Tab-separated table of C-alpha atoms and ligand atoms in Angstrom:
chain	number	residue	atom	x	y	z
A	12	MET	CA	20.302	-17.617	-11.868
A	13	SER	CA	19.874	-18.092	-8.099
A	14	LYS	CA	16.653	-16.922	-6.448
A	15	ASN	CA	18.489	-14.144	-4.595
A	16	LYS	CA	20.254	-12.939	-7.747
A	17	MET	CA	16.871	-12.865	-9.514
A	18	LYS	CA	15.526	-10.777	-6.629
A	19	GLU	CA	18.532	-8.468	-6.592
A	20	PHE	CA	18.185	-7.682	-10.290
A	21	GLY	CA	14.381	-7.668	-10.230
A	22	ASP	CA	14.595	-10.224	-12.942
A	23	TYR	CA	11.025	-10.765	-14.080
A	24	GLN	CA	10.899	-10.383	-17.843
A	25	THR	CA	7.795	-8.817	-19.359
A	26	PRO	CA	5.793	-11.244	-21.524
A	27	ILE	CA	5.665	-10.171	-25.144
A	28	GLU	CA	1.815	-9.992	-25.184
A	29	LEU	CA	1.859	-7.338	-22.478
A	30	ALA	CA	4.660	-5.356	-24.144
A	31	THR	CA	2.737	-5.456	-27.449
A	32	GLU	CA	-0.497	-4.331	-25.791
A	33	ILE	CA	1.354	-1.400	-24.223
A	34	LEU	CA	3.074	-0.378	-27.462
A	35	ASN	CA	-0.219	-0.540	-29.365
A	36	TYR	CA	-1.810	1.673	-26.765
A	37	LEU	CA	1.092	4.170	-26.964
A	38	LYS	CA	0.826	4.346	-30.749
A	39	GLY	CA	-2.576	6.018	-30.474
A	40	SER	CA	-1.712	8.106	-27.435
A	41	MET	CA	1.457	10.034	-28.183
A	42	GLU	CA	3.357	11.709	-30.971
A	43	ILE	CA	5.402	9.157	-32.944
A	44	PRO	CA	8.745	8.904	-31.056
A	45	LYS	CA	12.021	9.363	-32.944
A	46	THR	CA	14.107	7.798	-30.166
A	47	ILE	CA	13.081	4.953	-27.863
A	48	LEU	CA	15.125	4.066	-24.786
A	49	GLU	CA	14.719	0.832	-22.799
A	50	PRO	CA	17.225	1.317	-19.934
A	51	THR	CA	16.869	-2.180	-18.392
A	52	CYS	CA	15.765	-4.106	-21.477
A	53	GLY	CA	16.612	-7.670	-20.389
A	54	LEU	CA	15.457	-10.163	-23.026
A	55	GLY	CA	13.863	-7.268	-24.871
A	56	SER	CA	10.078	-7.695	-25.090
A	57	PHE	CA	9.650	-3.929	-25.288
A	58	ILE	CA	12.410	-3.602	-27.895
A	59	LYS	CA	10.833	-6.278	-30.070
A	60	SER	CA	7.355	-4.735	-29.833
A	61	ALA	CA	8.613	-1.164	-30.271
A	62	ARG	CA	10.431	-2.172	-33.437
A	63	LYS	CA	7.169	-3.360	-34.959
A	64	VAL	CA	4.979	-0.481	-33.797
A	65	PHE	CA	7.462	2.371	-34.382
A	66	PRO	CA	9.637	1.026	-37.248
A	67	ASN	CA	11.318	4.378	-37.969
A	68	ALA	CA	12.493	5.158	-34.443
A	69	THR	CA	16.066	4.696	-33.229
A	70	ILE	CA	15.863	2.127	-30.441
A	71	LEU	CA	18.426	1.957	-27.633
A	72	GLY	CA	18.444	-0.991	-25.261
A	73	PHE	CA	20.606	-1.340	-22.140
A	74	ASP	CA	20.923	-3.909	-19.422
A	75	ILE	CA	23.466	-4.888	-16.812
A	76	ASN	CA	23.193	-8.538	-17.892
A	77	LYS	CA	25.441	-9.290	-20.875
A	78	GLU	CA	23.892	-12.713	-21.455
A	79	TYR	CA	20.461	-11.202	-21.921
A	80	LEU	CA	21.760	-8.761	-24.491
A	81	ASN	CA	23.500	-11.584	-26.358
A	82	THR	CA	20.279	-13.593	-26.451
A	83	LEU	CA	18.338	-10.536	-27.593
A	84	ARG	CA	20.936	-9.825	-30.303
A	85	SER	CA	20.655	-13.310	-31.699
A	86	ASP	CA	16.829	-13.128	-31.564
A	87	LEU	CA	16.958	-9.898	-33.531
A	88	ILE	CA	19.474	-11.149	-36.113
A	89	SER	CA	16.930	-13.646	-37.368
A	90	GLU	CA	14.592	-10.747	-38.195
A	91	LYS	CA	14.963	-8.023	-40.831
A	92	ASP	CA	15.345	-4.223	-40.397
A	93	ASN	CA	17.410	-4.032	-37.250
A	94	ASP	CA	19.808	-1.269	-38.292
A	95	ASN	CA	18.136	1.230	-36.008
A	96	ILE	CA	18.555	-0.888	-32.826
A	97	ARG	CA	21.606	-0.467	-30.548
A	98	LEU	CA	22.178	-2.656	-27.522
A	99	ASN	CA	24.804	-2.015	-24.847
A	100	VAL	CA	25.763	-3.364	-21.467
A	101	GLN	CA	25.163	-0.541	-19.003
A	102	ASN	CA	24.687	-0.366	-15.247
A	103	PHE	CA	21.752	2.002	-14.825
A	104	PHE	CA	23.318	3.679	-11.800
A	105	GLU	CA	26.498	4.581	-13.655
A	106	ALA	CA	24.816	6.508	-16.476
A	107	ASN	CA	24.191	10.245	-16.546
A	108	TRP	CA	20.800	10.098	-18.219
A	109	ALA	CA	20.206	13.851	-18.415
A	110	ASP	CA	23.460	14.294	-20.381
A	111	TYR	CA	22.792	11.264	-22.457
A	112	PHE	CA	19.339	12.485	-23.547
A	113	LYS	CA	20.966	15.541	-25.177
A	114	ASN	CA	22.129	13.238	-27.990
A	115	PHE	CA	18.629	11.944	-28.661
A	116	ASN	CA	16.301	13.057	-31.384
A	117	PRO	CA	12.949	13.971	-29.776
A	118	PRO	CA	10.210	13.011	-29.199
A	119	ILE	CA	11.806	10.491	-26.850
A	120	LEU	CA	9.962	7.486	-25.480
A	121	VAL	CA	11.443	5.930	-22.332
A	122	ILE	CA	9.887	2.544	-21.835
A	123	GLY	CA	10.499	-0.559	-19.749
A	124	ASN	CA	10.088	-2.482	-16.563
A	125	PRO	CA	12.817	-1.641	-14.049
A	126	PRO	CA	13.618	-4.048	-11.160
A	127	TRP	CA	10.977	-4.329	-8.425
A	128	ILE	CA	12.840	-4.570	-5.155
A	129	THR	CA	13.122	-2.237	-2.194
A	130	SER	CA	16.434	-1.103	-0.717
A	131	SER	CA	15.665	-2.908	2.562
A	132	GLU	CA	14.797	-6.174	0.752
A	133	MET	CA	18.127	-5.678	-1.027
A	134	SER	CA	19.989	-5.436	2.259
A	135	VAL	CA	18.280	-8.629	3.547
A	136	ILE	CA	19.671	-10.599	0.586
A	137	LYS	CA	22.976	-8.689	0.888
A	138	GLY	CA	22.687	-7.409	-2.689
A	139	ASP	CA	24.372	-4.238	-3.860
A	140	ASN	CA	22.399	-3.373	-6.988
A	141	LEU	CA	21.797	0.131	-5.644
A	142	PRO	CA	22.754	3.686	-6.518
A	143	GLU	CA	26.143	4.669	-5.055
A	144	LYS	CA	25.854	6.706	-1.874
A	145	SER	CA	27.975	9.534	-3.289
A	146	ASN	CA	26.026	9.427	-6.506
A	147	THR	CA	22.710	9.740	-4.712
A	148	LYS	CA	24.013	12.772	-2.837
A	149	ASN	CA	24.800	14.466	-6.103
A	150	LEU	CA	21.239	13.844	-7.131
A	151	ALA	CA	19.930	15.895	-4.213
A	152	GLY	CA	19.871	12.877	-1.944
A	153	ILE	CA	17.930	9.671	-2.254
A	154	GLU	CA	15.763	10.696	0.662
A	155	ALA	CA	14.899	13.972	-1.016
A	156	MET	CA	13.923	12.132	-4.171
A	157	THR	CA	12.126	9.154	-2.742
A	158	GLY	CA	11.026	10.703	0.543
A	159	LYS	CA	12.632	8.060	2.770
A	160	SER	CA	15.595	5.787	3.255
A	161	ASN	CA	13.743	2.587	2.286
A	162	PHE	CA	12.781	3.033	-1.329
A	163	ASP	CA	11.946	0.938	-4.353
A	164	ILE	CA	14.822	0.632	-6.805
A	165	SER	CA	12.346	1.164	-9.649
A	166	GLU	CA	11.073	4.308	-7.888
A	167	TRP	CA	14.579	5.697	-7.859
A	168	MET	CA	15.173	4.732	-11.492
A	169	ILE	CA	11.880	6.167	-12.762
A	170	MET	CA	12.323	9.427	-10.841
A	171	ASN	CA	15.811	9.698	-12.260
A	172	LEU	CA	14.618	9.131	-15.833
A	173	SER	CA	11.732	11.591	-15.344
A	174	ARG	CA	14.187	14.213	-14.177
A	175	ALA	CA	16.269	13.643	-17.287
A	176	LEU	CA	13.246	13.664	-19.602
A	177	ASN	CA	11.800	16.804	-18.059
A	178	ASN	CA	13.684	19.093	-20.467
A	179	PHE	CA	12.733	17.205	-23.615
A	180	LYS	CA	9.644	16.471	-25.576
A	181	GLY	CA	8.694	12.904	-24.901
A	182	ALA	CA	6.972	10.352	-22.726
A	183	LEU	CA	7.775	7.766	-20.113
A	184	ALA	CA	5.897	4.468	-19.999
A	185	MET	CA	7.060	2.092	-17.290
A	186	LEU	CA	5.692	-0.928	-15.502
A	187	CYS	CA	5.944	-0.610	-11.733
A	188	LYS	CA	4.073	-1.080	-8.461
A	189	VAL	CA	1.038	1.210	-8.160
A	190	SER	CA	2.548	2.703	-4.991
A	191	VAL	CA	5.707	3.582	-6.952
A	192	ALA	CA	3.660	5.195	-9.739
A	193	ARG	CA	1.900	7.379	-7.173
A	194	LYS	CA	5.189	8.412	-5.599
A	195	VAL	CA	6.605	9.357	-8.990
A	196	PHE	CA	3.459	11.390	-9.748
A	197	SER	CA	3.742	13.186	-6.380
A	198	TYR	CA	7.409	13.840	-6.992
A	199	LEU	CA	6.750	15.312	-10.450
A	200	ILE	CA	4.020	17.608	-9.122
A	201	LYS	CA	6.109	18.755	-6.155
A	202	GLU	CA	9.096	19.417	-8.426
A	203	ASN	CA	6.904	21.526	-10.755
A	204	SER	CA	7.934	19.299	-13.633
A	205	ASN	CA	7.004	19.946	-17.243
A	206	LEU	CA	4.516	17.131	-17.297
A	207	ASN	CA	1.363	17.442	-19.347
A	208	SER	CA	-0.439	14.308	-18.414
A	209	CYS	CA	0.023	11.377	-16.093
A	210	LYS	CA	-1.965	8.156	-16.299
A	211	ILE	CA	-1.924	4.858	-14.438
A	212	PHE	CA	-3.162	1.676	-16.131
A	213	LEU	CA	-3.689	-1.152	-13.682
A	214	ILE	CA	-2.419	-4.521	-14.902
A	215	ASP	CA	-2.906	-8.047	-13.638
A	216	ALA	CA	0.527	-8.804	-12.104
A	217	LYS	CA	-0.576	-12.321	-11.125
A	218	LYS	CA	-1.371	-13.137	-14.746
A	219	TYR	CA	1.735	-11.591	-16.305
A	220	PHE	CA	4.400	-12.018	-13.587
A	221	ASP	CA	2.870	-14.504	-11.159
A	222	ALA	CA	3.342	-11.796	-8.522
A	223	ASN	CA	0.905	-10.749	-5.814
A	224	VAL	CA	1.381	-7.001	-6.111
A	225	ASP	CA	-0.727	-4.124	-7.336
A	226	ALA	CA	1.050	-3.209	-10.543
A	227	CYS	CA	0.496	-0.770	-13.363
A	228	LEU	CA	1.867	1.005	-16.374
A	229	LEU	CA	2.770	4.586	-15.476
A	230	PHE	CA	2.474	6.826	-18.527
A	231	VAL	CA	3.722	10.415	-18.291
A	232	LYS	CA	4.007	12.936	-21.121
A	233	PHE	CA	6.489	15.805	-20.944
A	234	ASN	CA	6.587	19.091	-22.857
A	235	ASP	CA	3.638	18.190	-25.023
A	236	SER	CA	1.371	20.800	-26.582
A	237	GLN	CA	-1.537	19.721	-24.363
A	238	MET	CA	-2.629	21.778	-21.392
A	239	ASN	CA	-0.956	20.895	-18.114
A	240	ASN	CA	-3.042	18.628	-16.007
A	241	MET	CA	-2.204	18.252	-12.347
A	242	THR	CA	-4.172	15.061	-11.777
A	243	CYS	CA	-3.409	11.450	-12.572
A	244	LYS	CA	-6.187	9.347	-14.097
A	245	VAL	CA	-6.362	5.687	-13.141
A	246	PHE	CA	-7.721	3.076	-15.573
A	247	ASN	CA	-8.373	-0.620	-15.183
A	248	GLY	CA	-6.430	-1.932	-18.196
A	249	PHE	CA	-5.980	-0.162	-21.507
A	250	ASN	CA	-9.519	-0.157	-22.894
A	251	ASP	CA	-11.449	0.641	-19.778
A	252	GLU	CA	-13.211	3.722	-18.507
A	253	MET	CA	-11.427	5.864	-15.937
A	254	MET	CA	-11.852	4.475	-12.397
A	255	GLN	CA	-10.622	7.435	-10.405
A	256	GLU	CA	-8.537	10.560	-10.630
A	257	ILE	CA	-5.713	11.188	-8.169
A	258	GLY	CA	-4.716	14.757	-7.343
A	259	PHE	CA	-3.524	17.121	-4.673
A	260	ASP	CA	-5.303	19.312	-2.157
A	261	SER	CA	-2.503	21.539	-0.867
A	262	ASP	CA	0.133	19.012	0.114
A	263	ILE	CA	-2.187	16.039	0.573
A	264	LEU	CA	-2.426	13.375	-2.095
A	265	ILE	CA	-6.097	12.717	-2.816
A	266	ALA	CA	-7.172	9.282	-4.034
A	267	ASN	CA	-10.371	10.449	-5.701
A	268	VAL	CA	-10.653	14.138	-6.570
A	269	LYS	CA	-14.318	13.885	-7.596
A	270	TYR	CA	-15.383	12.525	-4.208
A	271	HIS	CA	-13.062	14.928	-2.449
A	272	GLU	CA	-14.690	17.937	-4.119
A	273	LYS	CA	-18.118	16.568	-3.234
A	274	TRP	CA	-17.489	15.846	0.451
A	275	LYS	CA	-14.545	17.884	1.650
A	276	HIS	CA	-16.914	20.087	3.684
A	277	LEU	CA	-17.195	17.112	6.075
A	278	GLU	CA	-13.498	17.269	6.896
A	279	GLY	CA	-12.507	18.592	10.322
A	280	LYS	CA	-11.816	17.848	13.966
A	281	SER	CA	-14.194	15.674	15.939
A	282	ASP	CA	-14.846	14.959	19.608
A	283	TYR	CA	-15.280	11.285	18.710
A	284	THR	CA	-11.976	9.383	18.849
A	285	TRP	CA	-11.189	6.397	16.643
A	286	ARG	CA	-9.296	3.690	18.534
A	287	SER	CA	-7.419	0.601	17.405
A	288	GLY	CA	-8.017	-2.803	18.910
A	289	ILE	CA	-5.862	-4.485	21.540
A	290	LYS	CA	-2.251	-5.333	20.794
A	291	HIS	CA	-0.763	-8.234	22.723
A	292	ASP	CA	1.500	-10.057	20.200
A	293	ALA	CA	0.613	-13.393	21.815
A	294	SER	CA	-2.593	-14.689	20.255
A	295	LYS	CA	-1.779	-18.294	21.206
A	296	VAL	CA	-1.816	-17.324	24.887
A	297	MET	CA	-4.263	-14.433	25.088
A	298	GLU	CA	-6.977	-15.754	22.780
A	299	LEU	CA	-9.246	-18.640	23.728
A	300	ILE	CA	-12.249	-20.358	22.205
A	301	LYS	CA	-15.422	-20.606	24.271
A	302	VAL	CA	-17.696	-23.596	23.740
A	303	GLY	CA	-20.670	-23.732	26.110
A	304	ASP	CA	-19.166	-22.388	29.292
A	305	LYS	CA	-15.729	-23.929	28.770
A	306	TYR	CA	-12.635	-22.269	27.336
A	307	TYR	CA	-10.094	-23.977	25.067
A	308	ASN	CA	-6.641	-22.935	23.856
A	309	CYS	CA	-5.370	-23.052	20.254
A	310	ASN	CA	-4.425	-26.747	20.682
A	311	GLY	CA	-7.949	-27.646	21.720
A	312	ASP	CA	-7.001	-28.219	25.391
A	313	GLU	CA	-9.453	-27.049	28.008
A	314	VAL	CA	-8.234	-24.050	30.045
A	315	GLN	CA	-9.330	-23.632	33.660
A	316	ILE	CA	-9.805	-19.909	34.015
A	317	GLU	CA	-12.187	-17.396	35.618
A	318	SER	CA	-14.279	-15.216	33.306
A	319	THR	CA	-13.181	-12.026	35.166
A	320	TYR	CA	-10.585	-10.946	32.605
A	321	LEU	CA	-12.169	-12.540	29.552
A	322	TYR	CA	-13.961	-10.538	26.867
A	323	PRO	CA	-15.687	-11.540	23.613
A	324	MET	CA	-13.437	-10.717	20.681
A	325	LEU	CA	-13.949	-9.889	17.008
A	326	LYS	CA	-11.237	-9.843	14.358
A	327	SER	CA	-10.990	-8.066	11.001
A	328	SER	CA	-12.293	-11.155	9.204
A	329	ASP	CA	-15.414	-11.196	11.441
A	330	LEU	CA	-16.098	-7.549	10.642
A	331	VAL	CA	-15.604	-8.066	6.933
A	332	ASN	CA	-17.861	-11.117	6.872
A	333	GLY	CA	-20.471	-9.431	9.057
A	334	ASN	CA	-20.190	-12.089	11.805
A	335	VAL	CA	-20.652	-9.586	14.589
A	336	GLU	CA	-23.535	-10.760	16.727
A	337	GLN	CA	-21.949	-13.822	18.280
A	338	THR	CA	-18.400	-15.030	18.683
A	339	GLU	CA	-16.606	-18.012	20.085
A	340	LYS	CA	-13.326	-16.070	20.345
A	341	TRP	CA	-12.505	-14.575	23.752
A	342	MET	CA	-9.510	-12.512	24.791
A	343	ILE	CA	-7.767	-12.230	28.139
A	344	VAL	CA	-7.561	-8.504	28.898
A	345	PRO	CA	-5.369	-8.311	32.020
A	346	GLN	CA	-5.260	-4.503	32.269
A	347	LYS	CA	-7.832	-1.719	32.259
A	348	LYS	CA	-5.324	0.844	31.095
A	349	ILE	CA	-1.787	0.925	29.698
A	350	GLY	CA	0.910	0.227	32.302
A	351	GLU	CA	-1.583	-0.861	35.014
A	352	GLU	CA	-0.048	-3.153	37.649
A	353	THR	CA	-1.089	-6.770	37.015
A	354	SER	CA	-0.111	-8.443	40.303
A	355	ILE	CA	-3.668	-7.962	41.595
A	356	ILE	CA	-4.821	-10.725	39.217
A	357	LYS	CA	-3.168	-13.213	41.602
A	358	THR	CA	-5.795	-12.473	44.261
A	359	VAL	CA	-8.781	-11.523	42.097
A	360	ALA	CA	-8.487	-14.425	39.629
A	361	PRO	CA	-5.870	-16.992	40.731
A	362	LEU	CA	-6.600	-19.412	37.862
A	363	THR	CA	-6.021	-16.625	35.314
A	364	TRP	CA	-2.787	-15.686	37.120
A	365	ASN	CA	-1.593	-19.302	37.022
A	366	TYR	CA	-2.480	-19.592	33.333
A	367	LEU	CA	-0.556	-16.398	32.453
A	368	LYS	CA	2.364	-17.476	34.619
A	369	LYS	CA	2.446	-20.859	32.905
A	370	HIS	CA	2.821	-19.081	29.570
A	371	SER	CA	5.068	-16.304	30.834
A	372	GLU	CA	7.989	-17.508	28.743
A	373	LYS	CA	6.028	-16.817	25.541
A	374	LEU	CA	4.808	-13.487	26.896
A	375	ASN	CA	8.294	-12.436	28.017
A	376	LYS	CA	9.690	-13.319	24.591
A	377	ARG	CA	7.499	-10.765	22.798
A	378	LYS	CA	9.872	-8.864	20.533
A	379	SER	CA	8.344	-5.395	20.489
A	380	SER	CA	10.158	-2.923	22.728
A	381	ILE	CA	6.804	-1.526	23.945
A	382	TYR	CA	6.606	-4.427	26.429
A	383	LYS	CA	10.032	-3.773	27.947
A	384	GLY	CA	9.957	-2.444	31.521
A	385	LYS	CA	6.147	-2.817	31.695
A	386	PRO	CA	4.210	-4.914	34.277
A	387	ARG	CA	4.042	-8.664	33.561
A	388	PHE	CA	1.563	-9.740	30.857
A	389	SER	CA	1.079	-6.149	29.638
A	390	ILE	CA	-1.020	-5.341	26.583
A	391	PHE	CA	-1.487	-2.178	24.496
A	392	GLY	CA	-4.434	-0.387	22.950
A	393	VAL	CA	-6.465	-0.540	26.148
A	394	GLY	CA	-8.259	2.145	28.145
A	395	ASP	CA	-11.709	3.201	29.402
A	396	TYR	CA	-12.901	3.096	25.809
A	397	THR	CA	-12.249	-0.674	25.635
A	398	PHE	CA	-14.918	-1.350	28.239
A	399	ARG	CA	-17.739	0.884	26.958
A	400	PRO	CA	-20.669	-1.304	25.939
A	401	TRP	CA	-21.364	-0.056	22.400
A	402	LYS	CA	-18.909	0.117	19.526
A	403	ILE	CA	-18.939	1.031	15.857
A	404	ALA	CA	-16.132	-0.920	14.241
A	405	LEU	CA	-14.445	-1.612	10.912
A	406	SER	CA	-11.411	-3.470	9.644
A	407	GLY	CA	-8.322	-1.563	8.538
A	408	PHE	CA	-6.993	-4.487	6.517
A	409	TYR	CA	-9.502	-5.333	3.845
A	410	LYS	CA	-10.452	-3.486	0.680
A	411	THR	CA	-13.911	-2.468	1.902
A	412	ILE	CA	-15.364	0.177	4.179
A	413	ASN	CA	-18.088	-1.415	6.278
A	414	PHE	CA	-19.030	0.022	9.638
A	415	HIS	CA	-20.748	-2.344	12.067
A	416	LEU	CA	-22.723	-1.586	15.166
A	417	ILE	CA	-21.381	-3.905	17.862
A	418	SER	CA	-23.467	-4.645	20.908
A	419	PRO	CA	-22.262	-6.455	24.041
A	420	ILE	CA	-22.026	-10.250	23.755
A	421	GLN	CA	-23.083	-12.392	26.729
A	422	GLY	CA	-23.313	-9.201	28.778
A	423	LYS	CA	-19.710	-8.107	28.136
A	424	PRO	CA	-18.281	-5.363	25.924
A	425	VAL	CA	-16.663	-6.663	22.764
A	426	VAL	CA	-12.913	-6.176	22.196
A	427	PHE	CA	-11.067	-6.233	18.864
A	428	ASP	CA	-7.655	-7.278	17.640
A	429	ASP	CA	-5.253	-4.567	16.518
A	430	THR	CA	-6.258	-4.725	12.852
A	431	CYS	CA	-9.630	-3.124	13.660
A	432	TYR	CA	-10.698	0.444	14.427
A	433	PHE	CA	-13.703	1.518	16.444
A	434	LEU	CA	-15.614	4.265	18.229
A	435	SER	CA	-16.810	3.387	21.726
A	436	ILE	CA	-20.084	4.728	23.029
A	437	ASP	CA	-21.975	4.506	26.333
A	438	GLN	CA	-25.535	4.864	25.106
A	439	GLN	CA	-27.233	2.428	22.770
A	440	GLN	CA	-29.386	5.142	21.156
A	441	GLU	CA	-26.375	7.253	20.232
A	442	ALA	CA	-24.501	4.231	18.872
A	443	VAL	CA	-27.459	3.176	16.698
A	444	PHE	CA	-27.863	6.720	15.354
A	445	LEU	CA	-24.136	7.110	14.555
A	446	SER	CA	-23.812	3.711	12.943
A	447	THR	CA	-26.753	4.532	10.645
A	448	LEU	CA	-25.017	7.753	9.639
A	449	LEU	CA	-21.646	6.099	9.111
A	450	LYS	CA	-23.182	3.503	6.807
A	451	LYS	CA	-24.334	6.208	4.376
A	452	ASP	CA	-22.817	6.397	0.871
A	453	CYS	CA	-21.541	9.919	1.492
A	454	VAL	CA	-19.277	8.574	4.273
A	455	LYS	CA	-17.963	5.811	1.994
A	456	GLU	CA	-17.221	8.386	-0.694
A	457	PHE	CA	-15.651	10.754	1.840
A	458	PHE	CA	-13.213	8.071	2.983
A	459	GLN	CA	-12.631	6.762	-0.555
A	460	SER	CA	-11.278	10.177	-1.442
A	461	PHE	CA	-8.311	9.419	0.869
A	462	ILE	CA	-7.892	5.642	0.643
A	463	PHE	CA	-5.351	3.984	-1.642
A	464	TRP	CA	-6.610	0.430	-1.738
A	465	ASP	CA	-3.281	-1.110	-2.708
A	466	SER	CA	-1.723	-0.037	0.629
A	467	LYS	CA	-0.975	-2.811	3.132
A	468	ARG	CA	-3.401	-1.253	5.608
A	469	PRO	CA	-5.635	0.866	3.375
A	470	ILE	CA	-7.759	2.315	6.192
A	471	THR	CA	-5.794	4.044	8.943
A	472	LYS	CA	-6.661	6.043	12.026
A	473	MET	CA	-5.303	9.111	10.258
A	474	ILE	CA	-7.868	8.716	7.494
A	475	LEU	CA	-10.745	8.014	9.903
A	476	LYS	CA	-9.799	11.118	11.914
A	477	LYS	CA	-10.383	13.313	8.881
A	478	LEU	CA	-14.161	12.995	9.182
A	479	SER	CA	-15.861	15.464	11.489
A	480	ILE	CA	-18.725	13.408	12.872
A	481	GLU	CA	-20.293	16.640	14.139
A	482	LYS	CA	-20.312	18.048	10.574
A	483	LEU	CA	-21.762	14.778	9.325
A	484	ILE	CA	-24.586	15.057	11.877
A	485	ALA	CA	-25.195	18.712	10.920
A	486	ASP	CA	-25.286	17.794	7.216
A	487	HIS	CA	-27.738	15.002	7.925
A	488	GLU	CA	-30.002	17.316	9.950
A	489	LYS	CA	-29.925	19.945	7.203
A	490	PHE	CA	-31.101	17.500	4.542
A	491	SER	CA	-33.556	15.367	6.494
B	523	SAM	C1	11.906	-6.607	-14.408
B	523	SAM	S1	13.246	-7.072	-15.492
B	523	SAM	C2	12.603	-6.375	-16.929
B	523	SAM	C3	13.330	-6.637	-18.155
B	523	SAM	C4	12.745	-5.945	-19.372
B	523	SAM	N1	12.729	-4.523	-19.161
B	523	SAM	C5	11.338	-6.427	-19.638
B	523	SAM	O1	10.428	-5.605	-19.507
B	523	SAM	O2	11.159	-7.588	-19.950
B	523	SAM	C6	14.493	-5.999	-14.913
B	523	SAM	C7	15.744	-5.990	-15.759
B	523	SAM	O3	16.592	-4.999	-15.162
B	523	SAM	C8	17.941	-5.424	-15.320
B	523	SAM	N2	18.731	-4.705	-14.316
B	523	SAM	C9	18.728	-4.892	-12.985
B	523	SAM	N3	19.560	-4.022	-12.398
B	523	SAM	C10	20.097	-3.274	-13.378
B	523	SAM	C11	21.035	-2.203	-13.376
B	523	SAM	N4	21.595	-1.762	-12.249
B	523	SAM	N5	21.361	-1.643	-14.560
B	523	SAM	C12	20.805	-2.089	-15.710
B	523	SAM	N6	19.922	-3.108	-15.770
B	523	SAM	C13	19.573	-3.680	-14.610
B	523	SAM	C14	17.867	-6.923	-15.099
B	523	SAM	O4	18.970	-7.595	-15.684
B	523	SAM	C15	16.525	-7.268	-15.795
B	523	SAM	O5	16.724	-7.653	-17.119
């Protein structure tokens, strides 16, 4: 199978050890199923394990790939007791699962590992393994179900199966990306589904699929006798203690309900504004290395340039590693505010002007439309706040929350790249006081209640804005 075809059909078969571990876990965690459905069974790891763990259940396996089913059939023939297994070629998107489930004997277990590919990745490889447009409309619209036009195929499939299972006693246990599992949980809560419990078990996708994604088993029980629980517990593997509990506060998905309960009184508006670092989309031109009092470009060539527009720079990696007191990285900051005319540089700093002009082709080629119609060499994420001497900064990219107090370097205010966030402050005393407060555990826990660490950029300005620094100060004064 070609690489693109593998991508299109999300063709990464589950290793039998993982399928067996999952089935063994399910055996102790749900009523014995009478019917088991694997809607995209491929080479059948789940079918083979289910047969051993639930020998009396009727097992139905489907896949779009006929060859896989043939291989699975011949694997099964060599074993005994296969009368209760039925395998059929079926395109997932052409089945009416809700109708189909009416023929099943409950409890029903829906299990599997549907394809992991997004609709936009699908369009890049020109694949068409997608739900039909008309079909999605009948299902209340793909956007209504998935919340947007770019969606994971597995997200669509799991939501669809959950909808079908909602009227029956049973459970759904599916491998998927953690972000997909969360979206399915949100969808089920918003739809007022008959779910009784929802759990996420993190798995090591590198080990089992050689994939660098945050993956999990999503396990949802429907119409069980248990009390309804509106949270989703997250575990690290199948034998571990609970790591966190996801839930809702009004319409907002909360990453850690325990921390949220503890610290939600700190939520609110603040007069302090979180900013992102400078965006220029031209690091090879705008960023230089300073050694002694000389500046060098990325090729190691010396650059003749005035220091007027140069500022010491820190990146996410510096903040994460705590390298914040010195830096050899310097950034050309040609504007004091967005849209400021740049032609003045010609007179104020002719060497800088010549340098920028020499590289104007690269600067003009910047793809983002934000640079169109703006003065030459424009940058973004710049304003008065960039030039205040004191900063409290953190990276938005890494899986840690570490605030750093940043003081001027070589007499100049420090600037950041656009993966960092910061507060800018005029007075040293205020900056020291605030950075001490922001380093407290309560602030970490406050933010952890909103952060989903598997996101591409886990920490965002929206999350940082949730903290009322004034309330934090008041809390601190009350208890100290
Ligand atoms: C990630 S693999 C998992 C296979 C199997 N469930 C397992 O756990 O080993 C995804 C499977 O989905 C099948 N598939 C992809 N698109 C499908 C579709 N539209 N209808 C049915 N099966 C599909 C592929 O052939 C592949 O076997």
